[in-house]
Coordinates of C-alpha atoms in Angstrom, one line a residue:
H12 CA 68.6 58.8 66.5
E13 CA 66.6 58.3 69.6
A14 CA 67.9 54.8 69.9
D15 CA 71.6 55.9 69.5
Q16 CA 72.1 59.6 69.6
D17 CA 75.9 59.2 69.9
R18 CA 76.2 57.5 66.6
V19 CA 73.2 58.5 64.5
L20 CA 73.0 61.9 62.9
I21 CA 70.0 63.6 61.4
G22 CA 70.0 65.2 57.9
S23 CA 67.4 66.9 55.8
M24 CA 66.8 66.7 52.1
V25 CA 67.2 70.2 50.8
S26 CA 65.2 71.6 47.9
T27 CA 65.2 75.2 46.8
R28 CA 61.5 74.8 46.2
R29 CA 60.4 73.1 49.5
S30 CA 63.1 74.0 52.1
T31 CA 63.5 77.2 53.9
V32 CA 66.5 78.5 55.8
D33 CA 64.4 79.5 58.7
E34 CA 62.9 76.0 59.1
L35 CA 66.3 74.3 58.8
R36 CA 67.8 76.7 61.5
R37 CA 64.8 75.8 63.7
Q38 CA 65.4 72.2 63.3
H39 CA 69.1 72.6 64.1
G40 CA 68.2 74.6 67.2
E41 CA 66.0 71.8 68.4
G42 CA 68.8 69.3 67.9
K43 CA 67.1 67.6 64.9
L44 CA 69.5 68.7 62.2
H45 CA 73.2 67.7 62.2
I46 CA 74.0 67.7 58.5
L47 CA 72.6 69.6 55.6
G48 CA 71.9 66.9 53.0
E49 CA 71.4 65.6 50.9
M50 CA 71.3 68.9 49.0
G51 CA 69.3 68.1 45.8
P52 CA 69.1 71.1 43.6
Y53 CA 70.5 68.9 40.8
Y54 CA 67.2 67.2 40.7
E55 CA 65.6 70.6 40.1
G56 CA 67.9 71.4 37.1
L57 CA 70.0 73.8 39.1
R58 CA 73.7 73.9 39.5
A59 CA 75.5 74.4 42.9
D60 CA 76.5 77.9 41.9
D61 CA 72.9 79.0 41.3
P62 CA 72.0 82.0 43.5
A63 CA 69.0 80.0 44.7
V64 CA 71.2 77.5 46.5
K65 CA 73.6 80.0 48.1
P66 CA 71.5 80.6 51.2
F67 CA 71.6 77.0 52.2
F68 CA 75.5 76.9 51.9
D69 CA 75.6 80.1 54.0
L70 CA 73.6 78.3 56.6
A71 CA 75.8 75.2 56.6
E72 CA 78.8 77.5 57.2
E73 CA 77.1 79.6 59.7
L74 CA 75.9 76.6 61.9
G75 CA 79.1 74.7 61.4
I76 CA 77.4 71.5 60.1
P77 CA 78.5 69.5 57.1
A78 CA 76.8 69.9 53.7
A79 CA 76.3 66.8 51.5
Y80 CA 75.9 68.0 47.9
H81 CA 74.3 65.5 45.4
L82 CA 75.5 65.3 41.8
F83 CA 75.4 62.5 39.3
P84 CA 74.1 59.8 38.9
G85 CA 70.7 60.3 40.6
G86 CA 69.0 56.9 40.2
G87 CA 69.9 54.2 37.8
P88 CA 70.5 54.3 34.1
G89 CA 67.8 56.3 32.3
S90 CA 66.2 57.5 35.4
L91 CA 65.4 60.9 33.9
Y92 CA 62.7 59.2 31.8
A93 CA 60.9 58.0 35.0
G94 CA 59.2 61.3 35.4
G95 CA 58.7 63.4 38.5
M96 CA 61.8 65.0 40.0
M97 CA 63.9 62.7 37.9
S98 CA 62.9 64.4 34.7
R99 CA 65.2 67.4 35.3
I100 CA 68.3 65.3 35.7
R101 CA 70.9 66.1 32.9
A102 CA 74.3 64.5 32.5
A103 CA 75.6 67.8 31.2
N104 CA 74.7 69.4 34.5
A105 CA 76.7 67.0 36.6
D106 CA 80.3 68.3 36.3
P107 CA 81.7 68.9 39.8
M108 CA 83.5 72.0 38.7
Q109 CA 80.2 73.8 39.3
I110 CA 81.0 73.8 43.0
E111 CA 84.3 75.5 42.9
E112 CA 83.0 79.1 43.5
V113 CA 81.0 77.8 46.4
L114 CA 84.2 76.4 47.9
V115 CA 86.0 79.7 47.4
T116 CA 83.2 81.8 49.0
H117 CA 82.7 79.3 51.9
P118 CA 86.2 78.3 52.8
T119 CA 85.4 77.1 56.3
M120 CA 82.3 75.0 55.4
K121 CA 82.6 71.2 55.8
I122 CA 81.4 69.8 52.5
Y123 CA 81.5 66.5 50.6
V124 CA 80.3 65.8 47.1
M125 CA 78.0 62.9 47.0
H126 CA 78.9 60.0 44.7
A127 CA 82.4 61.6 44.4
G128 CA 81.6 63.5 41.2
W129 CA 81.6 60.3 39.0
P130 CA 82.4 60.0 36.2
Y131 CA 84.4 63.2 36.2
L132 CA 87.5 61.8 37.7
E133 CA 90.1 64.3 36.4
N134 CA 87.9 67.3 37.3
M135 CA 87.4 65.9 40.8
K136 CA 91.1 65.4 41.2
A137 CA 91.7 69.0 40.2
L138 CA 89.1 70.2 42.6
M139 CA 90.5 68.2 45.5
F140 CA 94.1 69.6 44.7
A141 CA 92.8 73.1 44.8
H142 CA 90.5 72.8 47.8
P143 CA 91.9 70.8 50.8
Q144 CA 88.5 71.2 52.6
L145 CA 86.6 69.1 49.9
H146 CA 85.7 65.5 50.6
V147 CA 83.8 63.0 48.6
G148 CA 81.3 60.2 49.4
I149 CA 81.3 57.0 47.4
A150 CA 77.8 55.9 48.3
A151 CA 75.7 54.5 45.4
I152 CA 78.6 54.3 42.9
N153 CA 80.0 51.5 45.1
W154 CA 77.1 49.2 44.0
L155 CA 75.2 50.9 41.2
I156 CA 78.0 50.9 38.5
P157 CA 80.1 48.0 37.6
T158 CA 82.7 47.2 40.1
V159 CA 85.6 47.4 37.7
E160 CA 84.5 51.0 36.9
F161 CA 84.1 51.8 40.5
H162 CA 87.5 50.5 41.2
T163 CA 89.1 52.5 38.4
F164 CA 87.5 55.7 39.8
L165 CA 88.3 55.0 43.4
K166 CA 92.0 54.0 42.5
G167 CA 92.2 57.2 40.6
L168 CA 91.4 59.3 43.7
V169 CA 93.6 57.2 46.0
D170 CA 96.6 57.2 43.7
A171 CA 96.2 61.0 43.3
G172 CA 96.8 61.3 47.1
Y173 CA 93.1 61.8 48.3
G174 CA 92.7 58.5 50.2
K175 CA 92.1 60.4 53.5
R176 CA 89.2 62.4 52.1
I177 CA 86.9 59.6 50.8
L178 CA 83.9 58.7 52.8
W179 CA 82.1 55.4 52.6
G180 CA 78.3 55.1 52.6
T181 CA 75.5 53.2 50.9
D182 CA 72.8 55.7 50.0
Q183 CA 70.3 53.0 50.8
M184 CA 67.0 53.0 52.7
G185 CA 64.9 50.8 50.4
M186 CA 67.2 48.1 49.2
P187 CA 69.2 46.8 52.2
S188 CA 70.7 43.9 50.2
V189 CA 73.0 46.2 48.3
M190 CA 74.6 47.3 51.5
D191 CA 76.8 44.1 51.3
D192 CA 77.8 45.0 47.8
A193 CA 78.8 48.6 48.9
F194 CA 80.9 47.0 51.7
E195 CA 82.6 44.4 49.4
A196 CA 83.4 46.9 46.7
V197 CA 85.8 48.6 49.1
D198 CA 86.8 45.7 51.3
G199 CA 87.6 43.7 48.2
A200 CA 89.6 46.4 46.4
S201 CA 93.1 44.7 46.2
F202 CA 94.8 48.0 45.5
L203 CA 93.9 49.5 48.9
T204 CA 96.2 49.0 51.9
A205 CA 94.6 48.0 55.3
E206 CA 95.2 51.6 56.5
Q207 CA 93.4 53.1 53.4
T208 CA 90.5 50.7 53.8
A209 CA 90.1 51.6 57.4
D210 CA 90.3 55.3 56.6
I211 CA 87.5 54.9 54.0
F212 CA 85.2 53.0 56.3
Y213 CA 85.7 55.0 59.3
F214 CA 88.7 57.3 60.1
N215 CA 88.0 59.8 57.3
A216 CA 84.5 60.3 58.5
A217 CA 85.7 60.7 62.0
R218 CA 88.1 63.4 61.1
F219 CA 85.5 65.1 58.8
L220 CA 83.0 65.2 61.6
G221 CA 85.5 66.4 64.1
L222 CA 85.2 63.6 66.6
S223 CA 87.5 63.6 69.5
E224 CA 90.1 61.0 70.3
E225 CA 88.0 59.9 73.2
E226 CA 84.9 59.4 70.9
I227 CA 87.0 57.5 68.3
A228 CA 88.5 55.2 71.0
G229 CA 85.0 54.6 72.4
H230 CA 83.7 53.6 69.1
W231 CA 86.5 51.2 68.5
A232 CA 86.2 49.6 72.0
T233 CA 82.6 48.6 71.3
N234 CA 83.1 47.1 67.9

């Protein structure tokens, strides 16, 4: 962020056990918090509609910053047996429908579901139909699961009409080699048009973050 404040945003891992609303509000006031996420109550065995999570959604809406809410998968296959925070992961606790009441009670909040609610494609399509403010991120599933499965899931979202609410990412800090896989999984998707590909890689995020036309033009002029 210090090297490129115009293009690098700061987030914060949110835990109901370790995070406090006051501390996050302080960080935001100091210019050190631009997005609330990832929000990880899933790792604590909690659902998005748990009362303990509500104050953090309230804060995101109050500050006008995006919330990035983590759902499945949470690590690779069998991660729950690795111990630590992974031990509370449950596939049965990953249905994205759990976030619906949050959307209803926070209608102006910018929010995206991390990992796009995989593998609950039909439920995610239903949520996106009902709640136009909801976006999804495809980080991790664009390299962690088999490409054919990722393409099936992505095509389902695009064919349902939600191609302009899909955000690309990598979810990678420690394994930079998979970033190429995350890129190719979208760039190599033959069912996407050039416009749809550009939306997923850039324009959807630009709109989601509320970038101005001048900012968008500036980004493209330097790339």
